[in-house]
Amino acid sequence: MLRRSRLLVPLLCAAALLAAGCDGNSSAADRTSASQAALTPLRLKPVSPVPRALAKLAPDGTLGMPRGWNIDSSGVVRSGRNLAFLAVPPTGSASDGQGSQTWVVDPATGTARRYRQVDSGWTANTVTLGSGWLLRVESLQLDGSDCGDADSQAADCYRWRLYGQPLTSSRPVLLAESAHAGRQSQVPHPLADGGSFVWEEAVTGARAGVFRWTPGGGKAVRVLTRTRFGQLDVDGGTLYLTEGKLSQDGGTSTRTTYRVGLRQRSAVAAKVATFTGAGGFAVRGGRIAYYPRSADENTRIKVLTIGARTAPVEVGKTINGFYTVDWITRNRLVTWSISGYALNDVRQPAKATVFAADAVGLGVPRGYDDTLYVVYDPYQFADSRGARPTVLAWRHSSS
């Protein structure tokens, strides 16, 4: 989307185009101590009345976290009927100081299965669901000297580990880990791809490798090697890789999107689109939605149709302080910026519906199966947690 500034880290991830890591081994280790076992399930309850910040969304459903618990602002992921997210424990509780937990929730029943963080003192980064498995990434920030920079406790220098977690077991399995320290942008962000998972990580020679792992199929296999890191997207069974080159002023990136064929052991990357923008972008239904200027400028979202000879179409109203965008349906998308959330429709490109005019308290919006998922945390910047719960809300939309 992380126990730092709960808004800052998702914004950095949205603005950064790069992601990666290092060679790994699916059978390297499995962590099975009692401190890493799944906690007793609990049941989340619907929230009524709906918080004011979500009133215009008119959600179809809500779930409230237990008192003091917060959903990380990086948002949720979905697979089948399950949602997964990072849950931050209450300040001063027995769980405080042990890192975030990963919760897998059935929104129909509110039942939540909870998994403790594997590595004490590390930071939970990313969770991904698919094929009855939960993949989660944890990282450790190091002194700058570990990356060849000046000594600094705030250095952009990290090690990472990627774990697989069967939903029916409390035994996490180490799938991959960094061979050496690297930038935060090189911490993997795995995605579910049908019955498999894919991610990017660093390989020898300062290159990036795309890896694919299938549960029950042995170790992860490198299917593609590139000279630079990018962002992976899965769209309707098709894998896309987007690489970017920063402009001289660092405000935008020239981005090139490739369609990656995975029918054979060695993948082939075919160039399918080029666009320039900043912040996050999203691929769905053969379209790419992106912000064409620096994130701190004012302009409209553009939608590019892959393979079409027509120019990108501007959609929605002018946005100030852009963060990221995501598709809800084939035609509808949501933008997140300093000015809040706005819903847009490519069939009515001049219109936009703003359901939250302020970004404070809102996390990264996510669209799955024609449903928008929103996290609202009224205590996003507070050191202590109040009685009002962090709320997970969702609304289904027709295509």
GROMACS .gro file of C-alpha atoms in nm:
model
  399
    1MET     CA    1   0.000   0.000   0.000
    2LEU     CA    2   0.371   0.013   0.760
    3ARG     CA    3   0.447   0.151   1.102
    4ARG     CA    4   0.589   0.484   0.989
    5SER     CA    5   0.396   0.784   0.862
    6ARG     CA    6   0.079   0.595   0.774
    7LEU     CA    7   0.017   0.815   0.473
    8LEU     CA    8   0.374   0.879   0.360
    9VAL     CA    9   0.481   0.524   0.276
   10PRO     CA   10   0.185   0.444   0.044
   11LEU     CA   11   0.246   0.777  -0.133
   12LEU     CA   12   0.611   0.692  -0.184
   13CYS     CA   13   0.512   0.351  -0.320
   14ALA     CA   14   0.253   0.513  -0.547
   15ALA     CA   15   0.506   0.765  -0.677
   16ALA     CA   16   0.786   0.513  -0.723
   17LEU     CA   17   0.773   0.312  -1.043
   18LEU     CA   18   1.035   0.063  -0.939
   19ALA     CA   19   1.011  -0.263  -0.746
   20ALA     CA   20   1.244  -0.563  -0.700
   21GLY     CA   21   1.474  -0.781  -0.476
   22CYS     CA   22   1.718  -1.084  -0.509
   23ASP     CA   23   1.756  -1.456  -0.585
   24GLY     CA   24   1.552  -1.672  -0.349
   25ASN     CA   25   1.483  -2.035  -0.261
   26SER     CA   26   1.131  -2.163  -0.194
   27SER     CA   27   1.260  -2.430   0.043
   28ALA     CA   28   1.512  -2.212   0.226
   29ALA     CA   29   1.331  -2.218   0.560
   30ASP     CA   30   0.998  -2.229   0.730
   31ARG     CA   31   0.938  -2.032   1.049
   32THR     CA   32   0.725  -2.229   1.290
   33SER     CA   33   0.779  -2.091   1.641
   34ALA     CA   34   0.478  -2.029   1.863
   35SER     CA   35   0.524  -1.654   1.833
   36GLN     CA   36   0.458  -1.682   1.458
   37ALA     CA   37   0.145  -1.897   1.479
   38ALA     CA   38  -0.196  -1.773   1.363
   39LEU     CA   39  -0.390  -1.602   1.638
   40THR     CA   40  -0.744  -1.696   1.739
   41PRO     CA   41  -0.994  -1.577   1.474
   42LEU     CA   42  -1.229  -1.294   1.564
   43ARG     CA   43  -1.537  -1.140   1.407
   44LEU     CA   44  -1.553  -0.784   1.280
   45LYS     CA   45  -1.887  -0.603   1.302
   46PRO     CA   46  -2.072  -0.370   1.061
   47VAL     CA   47  -2.043   0.001   1.141
   48SER     CA   48  -2.353   0.213   1.189
   49PRO     CA   49  -2.396   0.498   1.126
   50VAL     CA   50  -2.153   0.526   0.836
   51PRO     CA   51  -1.869   0.773   0.911
   52ARG     CA   52  -1.923   1.115   0.762
   53ALA     CA   53  -1.618   1.080   0.536
   54LEU     CA   54  -1.785   0.779   0.368
   55ALA     CA   55  -2.145   0.903   0.359
   56LYS     CA   56  -2.134   1.010  -0.009
   57LEU     CA   57  -1.992   0.672  -0.102
   58ALA     CA   58  -2.316   0.512   0.028
   59PRO     CA   59  -2.135   0.181   0.091
   60ASP     CA   60  -2.302  -0.156   0.043
   61GLY     CA   61  -2.118  -0.287   0.347
   62THR     CA   62  -1.883  -0.188   0.629
   63LEU     CA   63  -1.670  -0.361   0.889
   64GLY     CA   64  -1.518  -0.194   1.192
   65MET     CA   65  -1.188  -0.293   1.350
   66PRO     CA   66  -1.169  -0.378   1.721
   67ARG     CA   67  -1.104  -0.078   1.943
   68GLY     CA   68  -0.757   0.064   1.889
   69TRP     CA   69  -0.672  -0.156   1.590
   70ASN     CA   70  -0.605   0.014   1.257
   71ILE     CA   71  -0.594  -0.103   0.898
   72ASP     CA   72  -0.274   0.014   0.733
   73SER     CA   73  -0.339   0.290   0.482
   74SER     CA   74  -0.189   0.082   0.198
   75GLY     CA   75  -0.538  -0.066   0.165
   76VAL     CA   76  -0.665  -0.419   0.101
   77VAL     CA   77  -0.618  -0.697  -0.153
   78ARG     CA   78  -0.880  -0.951  -0.255
   79SER     CA   79  -0.894  -1.308  -0.383
   80GLY     CA   80  -1.225  -1.490  -0.413
   81ARG     CA   81  -1.433  -1.396  -0.111
   82ASN     CA   82  -1.136  -1.310   0.109
   83LEU     CA   83  -0.974  -0.973   0.179
   84ALA     CA   84  -0.627  -0.929   0.328
   85PHE     CA   85  -0.458  -0.628   0.486
   86LEU     CA   86  -0.198  -0.520   0.740
   87ALA     CA   87  -0.345  -0.454   1.085
   88VAL     CA   88  -0.162  -0.221   1.325
   89PRO     CA   89  -0.210  -0.303   1.697
   90PRO     CA   90  -0.320  -0.051   1.961
   91THR     CA   91  -0.052   0.163   2.120
   92GLY     CA   92   0.049   0.019   2.457
   93SER     CA   93  -0.125  -0.317   2.398
   94ALA     CA   94   0.032  -0.659   2.442
   95SER     CA   95   0.077  -0.674   2.063
   96ASP     CA   96   0.238  -0.329   2.038
   97GLY     CA   97   0.603  -0.343   1.941
   98GLN     CA   98   0.564  -0.684   1.773
   99GLY     CA   99   0.493  -0.537   1.431
  100SER     CA  100   0.184  -0.543   1.215
  101GLN     CA  101  -0.031  -0.851   1.183
  102THR     CA  102  -0.179  -0.976   0.857
  103TRP     CA  103  -0.555  -1.031   0.870
  104VAL     CA  104  -0.753  -1.234   0.617
  105VAL     CA  105  -1.122  -1.144   0.638
  106ASP     CA  106  -1.439  -1.290   0.489
  107PRO     CA  107  -1.651  -0.973   0.447
  108ALA     CA  108  -1.974  -1.175   0.428
  109THR     CA  109  -1.929  -1.306   0.783
  110GLY     CA  110  -1.673  -1.064   0.925
  111THR     CA  111  -1.456  -1.357   1.034
  112ALA     CA  112  -1.090  -1.258   1.050
  113ARG     CA  113  -0.795  -1.496   1.061
  114ARG     CA  114  -0.486  -1.329   1.205
  115TYR     CA  115  -0.120  -1.405   1.136
  116ARG     CA  116   0.164  -1.255   1.336
  117GLN     CA  117   0.460  -1.090   1.170
  118VAL     CA  118   0.740  -1.342   1.111
  119ASP     CA  119   1.055  -1.139   1.178
  120SER     CA  120   1.073  -0.943   1.500
  121GLY     CA  121   1.202  -0.591   1.446
  122TRP     CA  122   1.130  -0.596   1.073
  123THR     CA  123   0.852  -0.403   0.895
  124ALA     CA  124   0.561  -0.563   0.711
  125ASN     CA  125   0.537  -0.423   0.358
  126THR     CA  126   0.308  -0.606   0.118
  127VAL     CA  127   0.042  -0.876   0.129
  128THR     CA  128  -0.102  -1.069  -0.167
  129LEU     CA  129  -0.377  -1.331  -0.184
  130GLY     CA  130  -0.434  -1.608  -0.435
  131SER     CA  131  -0.483  -1.984  -0.476
  132GLY     CA  132  -0.537  -2.046  -0.105
  133TRP     CA  133  -0.207  -1.877  -0.019
  134LEU     CA  134  -0.108  -1.551   0.142
  135LEU     CA  135   0.224  -1.396   0.034
  136ARG     CA  136   0.377  -1.130   0.257
  137VAL     CA  137   0.695  -0.927   0.241
  138GLU     CA  138   0.892  -0.798   0.540
  139SER     CA  139   1.187  -0.559   0.526
  140LEU     CA  140   1.458  -0.428   0.756
  141GLN     CA  141   1.595  -0.076   0.723
  142LEU     CA  142   1.973  -0.063   0.750
  143ASP     CA  143   2.235   0.204   0.799
  144GLY     CA  144   2.337   0.377   0.477
  145SER     CA  145   2.683   0.223   0.492
  146ASP     CA  146   2.529  -0.115   0.405
  147CYS     CA  147   2.435   0.030   0.065
  148GLY     CA  148   2.761   0.219   0.010
  149ASP     CA  149   2.618   0.552   0.128
  150ALA     CA  150   2.694   0.778   0.423
  151ASP     CA  151   2.596   0.656   0.770
  152SER     CA  152   2.233   0.741   0.835
  153GLN     CA  153   1.954   0.573   1.029
  154ALA     CA  154   1.709   0.722   0.776
  155ALA     CA  155   1.895   0.579   0.476
  156ASP     CA  156   1.721   0.430   0.174
  157CYS     CA  157   1.878   0.091   0.243
  158TYR     CA  158   1.687  -0.233   0.309
  159ARG     CA  159   1.694  -0.609   0.325
  160TRP     CA  160   1.375  -0.807   0.260
  161ARG     CA  161   1.219  -1.152   0.294
  162LEU     CA  162   0.922  -1.295   0.106
  163TYR     CA  163   0.707  -1.555   0.282
  164GLY     CA  164   0.433  -1.785   0.160
  165GLN     CA  165   0.154  -1.863   0.408
  166PRO     CA  166  -0.106  -2.135   0.339
  167LEU     CA  167  -0.440  -2.004   0.462
  168THR     CA  168  -0.509  -2.341   0.622
  169SER     CA  169  -0.181  -2.345   0.818
  170SER     CA  170   0.014  -2.130   1.061
  171ARG     CA  171   0.347  -2.231   0.906
  172PRO     CA  172   0.503  -1.955   0.690
  173VAL     CA  173   0.756  -2.065   0.427
  174LEU     CA  174   1.048  -1.849   0.316
  175LEU     CA  175   1.024  -1.820  -0.065
  176ALA     CA  176   1.292  -1.560  -0.137
  177GLU     CA  177   1.517  -1.305   0.034
  178SER     CA  178   1.756  -1.030  -0.066
  179ALA     CA  179   2.113  -1.143  -0.132
  180HIS     CA  180   2.235  -0.795  -0.038
  181ALA     CA  181   2.095  -0.463   0.081
  182GLY     CA  182   1.921  -0.237  -0.168
  183ARG     CA  183   1.680   0.054  -0.214
  184GLN     CA  184   1.325   0.050  -0.080
  185SER     CA  185   1.204   0.060  -0.440
  186GLN     CA  186   1.367  -0.283  -0.484
  187VAL     CA  187   1.156  -0.453  -0.217
  188PRO     CA  188   0.928  -0.695  -0.410
  189HIS     CA  189   0.554  -0.644  -0.457
  190PRO     CA  190   0.424  -0.992  -0.552
  191LEU     CA  191   0.101  -1.037  -0.748
  192ALA     CA  192  -0.132  -1.333  -0.792
  193ASP     CA  193  -0.140  -1.459  -1.151
  194GLY     CA  194  -0.404  -1.731  -1.181
  195GLY     CA  195  -0.271  -2.028  -0.985
  196SER     CA  196   0.076  -1.873  -0.952
  197PHE     CA  197   0.247  -1.568  -0.806
  198VAL     CA  198   0.489  -1.331  -0.980
  199TRP     CA  199   0.732  -1.069  -0.854
  200GLU     CA  200   1.046  -0.879  -0.950
  201GLU     CA  201   1.375  -0.898  -0.764
  202ALA     CA  202   1.739  -0.805  -0.820
  203VAL     CA  203   1.973  -1.053  -0.986
  204THR     CA  204   2.345  -1.045  -1.054
  205GLY     CA  205   2.488  -0.772  -1.272
  206ALA     CA  206   2.257  -0.497  -1.137
  207ARG     CA  207   1.970  -0.645  -1.335
  208ALA     CA  208   1.609  -0.726  -1.250
  209GLY     CA  209   1.449  -1.068  -1.278
  210VAL     CA  210   1.080  -1.155  -1.301
  211PHE     CA  211   1.011  -1.467  -1.094
  212ARG     CA  212   0.713  -1.700  -1.095
  213TRP     CA  213   0.619  -1.939  -0.815
  214THR     CA  214   0.343  -2.199  -0.817
  215PRO     CA  215   0.232  -2.355  -0.485
  216GLY     CA  216   0.340  -2.719  -0.482
  217GLY     CA  217   0.564  -2.664  -0.784
  218GLY     CA  218   0.902  -2.630  -0.615
  219LYS     CA  219   1.119  -2.320  -0.603
  220ALA     CA  220   1.048  -1.992  -0.781
  221VAL     CA  221   1.162  -1.979  -1.146
  222ARG     CA  222   1.315  -1.676  -1.314
  223VAL     CA  223   1.115  -1.625  -1.635
  224LEU     CA  224   1.252  -1.291  -1.754
  225THR     CA  225   1.564  -1.078  -1.702
  226ARG     CA  226   1.569  -0.701  -1.758
  227THR     CA  227   1.823  -0.419  -1.725
  228ARG     CA  228   1.595  -0.208  -1.504
  229PHE     CA  229   1.320  -0.255  -1.248
  230GLY     CA  230   0.957  -0.191  -1.326
  231GLN     CA  231   0.601  -0.248  -1.207
  232LEU     CA  232   0.407  -0.567  -1.271
  233ASP     CA  233   0.032  -0.574  -1.338
  234VAL     CA  234  -0.197  -0.871  -1.401
  235ASP     CA  235  -0.496  -0.792  -1.621
  236GLY     CA  236  -0.740  -1.063  -1.723
  237GLY     CA  237  -0.476  -1.335  -1.718
  238THR     CA  238  -0.218  -1.119  -1.899
  239LEU     CA  239   0.100  -1.004  -1.726
  240TYR     CA  240   0.228  -0.652  -1.801
  241LEU     CA  241   0.563  -0.500  -1.705
  242THR     CA  242   0.601  -0.121  -1.707
  243GLU     CA  243   0.947   0.033  -1.687
  244GLY     CA  244   1.021   0.403  -1.645
  245LYS     CA  245   1.293   0.659  -1.698
  246LEU     CA  246   1.281   0.974  -1.483
  247SER     CA  247   1.281   1.315  -1.644
  248GLN     CA  248   1.572   1.549  -1.568
  249ASP     CA  249   1.370   1.737  -1.305
  250GLY     CA  250   1.245   1.410  -1.151
  251GLY     CA  251   0.882   1.518  -1.180
  252THR     CA  252   0.767   1.261  -1.435
  253SER     CA  253   0.874   0.931  -1.589
  254THR     CA  254   0.863   0.817  -1.948
  255ARG     CA  255   0.704   0.475  -1.908
  256THR     CA  256   0.706   0.181  -2.145
  257THR     CA  257   0.463  -0.108  -2.099
  258TYR     CA  258   0.538  -0.462  -2.218
  259ARG     CA  259   0.307  -0.760  -2.248
  260VAL     CA  260   0.488  -1.058  -2.094
  261GLY     CA  261   0.413  -1.402  -2.237
  262LEU     CA  262   0.453  -1.682  -1.983
  263ARG     CA  263   0.348  -1.984  -2.189
  264GLN     CA  264   0.705  -2.110  -2.195
  265ARG     CA  265   0.975  -2.127  -1.929
  266SER     CA  266   1.147  -1.824  -2.085
  267ALA     CA  267   0.910  -1.530  -2.113
  268VAL     CA  268   0.900  -1.281  -2.399
  269ALA     CA  269   0.835  -0.908  -2.342
  270ALA     CA  270   0.656  -0.729  -2.628
  271LYS     CA  271   0.627  -0.349  -2.619
  272VAL     CA  272   0.261  -0.239  -2.628
  273ALA     CA  273   0.244   0.120  -2.495
  274THR     CA  274   0.443   0.431  -2.401
  275PHE     CA  275   0.322   0.718  -2.181
  276THR     CA  276   0.460   0.991  -1.957
  277GLY     CA  277   0.332   1.059  -1.607
  278ALA     CA  278   0.382   1.070  -1.232
  279GLY     CA  279   0.241   0.886  -0.933
  280GLY     CA  280   0.053   0.561  -0.960
  281PHE     CA  281  -0.110   0.417  -1.270
  282ALA     CA  282  -0.345   0.123  -1.330
  283VAL     CA  283  -0.401  -0.137  -1.603
  284ARG     CA  284  -0.738  -0.300  -1.669
  285GLY     CA  285  -0.935  -0.418  -1.969
  286GLY     CA  286  -0.655  -0.329  -2.206
  287ARG     CA  287  -0.644   0.031  -2.080
  288ILE     CA  288  -0.391   0.227  -1.876
  289ALA     CA  289  -0.507   0.514  -1.653
  290TYR     CA  290  -0.233   0.758  -1.552
  291TYR     CA  291  -0.154   1.115  -1.445
  292PRO     CA  292   0.034   1.292  -1.728
  293ARG     CA  293   0.215   1.562  -1.526
  294SER     CA  294   0.413   1.601  -1.204
  295ALA     CA  295   0.206   1.494  -0.905
  296ASP     CA  296   0.202   1.846  -0.760
  297GLU     CA  297   0.059   2.002  -1.077
  298ASN     CA  298  -0.306   2.039  -1.178
  299THR     CA  299  -0.445   1.835  -1.467
  300ARG     CA  300  -0.684   1.550  -1.555
  301ILE     CA  301  -0.632   1.175  -1.565
  302LYS     CA  302  -0.563   1.025  -1.905
  303VAL     CA  303  -0.674   0.682  -2.029
  304LEU     CA  304  -0.469   0.508  -2.298
  305THR     CA  305  -0.611   0.209  -2.486
  306ILE     CA  306  -0.338  -0.048  -2.554
  307GLY     CA  307  -0.298  -0.117  -2.922
  308ALA     CA  308  -0.531   0.163  -3.034
  309ARG     CA  309  -0.423   0.434  -3.275
  310THR     CA  310  -0.635   0.696  -3.100
  311ALA     CA  311  -0.486   0.951  -2.860
  312PRO     CA  312  -0.534   0.905  -2.483
  313VAL     CA  313  -0.864   1.042  -2.351
  314GLU     CA  314  -0.882   1.289  -2.061
  315VAL     CA  315  -1.121   1.176  -1.787
  316GLY     CA  316  -1.279   1.345  -1.486
  317LYS     CA  317  -1.208   1.684  -1.334
  318THR     CA  318  -0.874   1.855  -1.270
  319ILE     CA  319  -0.685   1.694  -0.982
  320ASN     CA  320  -0.457   1.867  -0.735
  321GLY     CA  321  -0.179   1.674  -0.557
  322PHE     CA  322  -0.224   1.337  -0.730
  323TYR     CA  323  -0.137   1.012  -0.547
  324THR     CA  324  -0.273   0.716  -0.741
  325VAL     CA  325  -0.558   0.575  -0.950
  326ASP     CA  326  -0.732   0.237  -0.969
  327TRP     CA  327  -0.997   0.080  -1.188
  328ILE     CA  328  -1.325  -0.025  -1.026
  329THR     CA  329  -1.492  -0.167  -1.337
  330ARG     CA  330  -1.393  -0.181  -1.702
  331ASN     CA  331  -1.521   0.176  -1.744
  332ARG     CA  332  -1.510   0.331  -1.397
  333LEU     CA  333  -1.208   0.439  -1.198
  334VAL     CA  334  -1.123   0.612  -0.871
  335THR     CA  335  -0.856   0.878  -0.820
  336TRP     CA  336  -0.688   0.957  -0.489
  337SER     CA  337  -0.524   1.295  -0.432
  338ILE     CA  338  -0.479   1.570  -0.174
  339SER     CA  339  -0.829   1.679  -0.273
  340GLY     CA  340  -0.972   1.338  -0.177
  341TYR     CA  341  -1.142   1.060  -0.372
  342ALA     CA  342  -1.320   1.112  -0.704
  343LEU     CA  343  -1.512   0.858  -0.912
  344ASN     CA  344  -1.482   0.883  -1.292
  345ASP     CA  345  -1.634   0.706  -1.594
  346VAL     CA  346  -1.465   0.691  -1.935
  347ARG     CA  347  -1.812   0.691  -2.095
  348GLN     CA  348  -1.875   1.034  -1.939
  349PRO     CA  349  -1.523   1.180  -1.944
  350ALA     CA  350  -1.622   1.536  -1.851
  351LYS     CA  351  -1.788   1.434  -1.523
  352ALA     CA  352  -1.656   1.329  -1.183
  353THR     CA  353  -1.823   1.247  -0.854
  354VAL     CA  354  -1.627   1.355  -0.547
  355PHE     CA  355  -1.729   1.151  -0.243
  356ALA     CA  356  -1.451   1.270  -0.014
  357ALA     CA  357  -1.308   1.621  -0.053
  358ASP     CA  358  -1.022   1.563   0.192
  359ALA     CA  359  -0.759   1.286   0.185
  360VAL     CA  360  -0.702   1.289   0.562
  361GLY     CA  361  -0.799   0.954   0.710
  362LEU     CA  362  -0.836   0.778   0.374
  363GLY     CA  363  -0.612   0.496   0.256
  364VAL     CA  364  -0.522   0.371  -0.091
  365PRO     CA  365  -0.845   0.284  -0.282
  366ARG     CA  366  -0.864  -0.065  -0.434
  367GLY     CA  367  -1.091  -0.204  -0.703
  368TYR     CA  368  -1.166  -0.579  -0.727
  369ASP     CA  369  -1.447  -0.764  -0.903
  370ASP     CA  370  -1.630  -0.438  -0.984
  371THR     CA  371  -1.619  -0.337  -0.617
  372LEU     CA  372  -1.441  -0.038  -0.463
  373TYR     CA  373  -1.279  -0.096  -0.122
  374VAL     CA  374  -1.200   0.203   0.099
  375VAL     CA  375  -1.021   0.222   0.435
  376TYR     CA  376  -1.106   0.511   0.665
  377ASP     CA  377  -0.889   0.571   0.971
  378PRO     CA  378  -1.001   0.873   1.177
  379TYR     CA  379  -0.682   0.850   1.385
  380GLN     CA  380  -0.434   0.826   1.101
  381PHE     CA  381  -0.180   1.063   1.257
  382ALA     CA  382  -0.266   1.010   1.624
  383ASP     CA  383  -0.027   0.843   1.867
  384SER     CA  384  -0.317   0.696   2.063
  385ARG     CA  385  -0.628   0.529   1.928
  386GLY     CA  386  -0.979   0.638   2.020
  387ALA     CA  387  -1.315   0.465   2.047
  388ARG     CA  388  -1.414   0.528   1.684
  389PRO     CA  389  -1.304   0.230   1.473
  390THR     CA  390  -1.100   0.213   1.158
  391VAL     CA  391  -1.362   0.127   0.895
  392LEU     CA  392  -1.340  -0.093   0.588
  393ALA     CA  393  -1.618  -0.001   0.344
  394TRP     CA  394  -1.709  -0.127  -0.001
  395ARG     CA  395  -1.949  -0.048  -0.282
  396HIS     CA  396  -2.030  -0.256  -0.590
  397SER     CA  397  -2.067  -0.082  -0.926
  398SER     CA  398  -2.202  -0.203  -1.258
  399SER     CA  399  -1.967  -0.192  -1.556
   0.00000   0.00000   0.00000
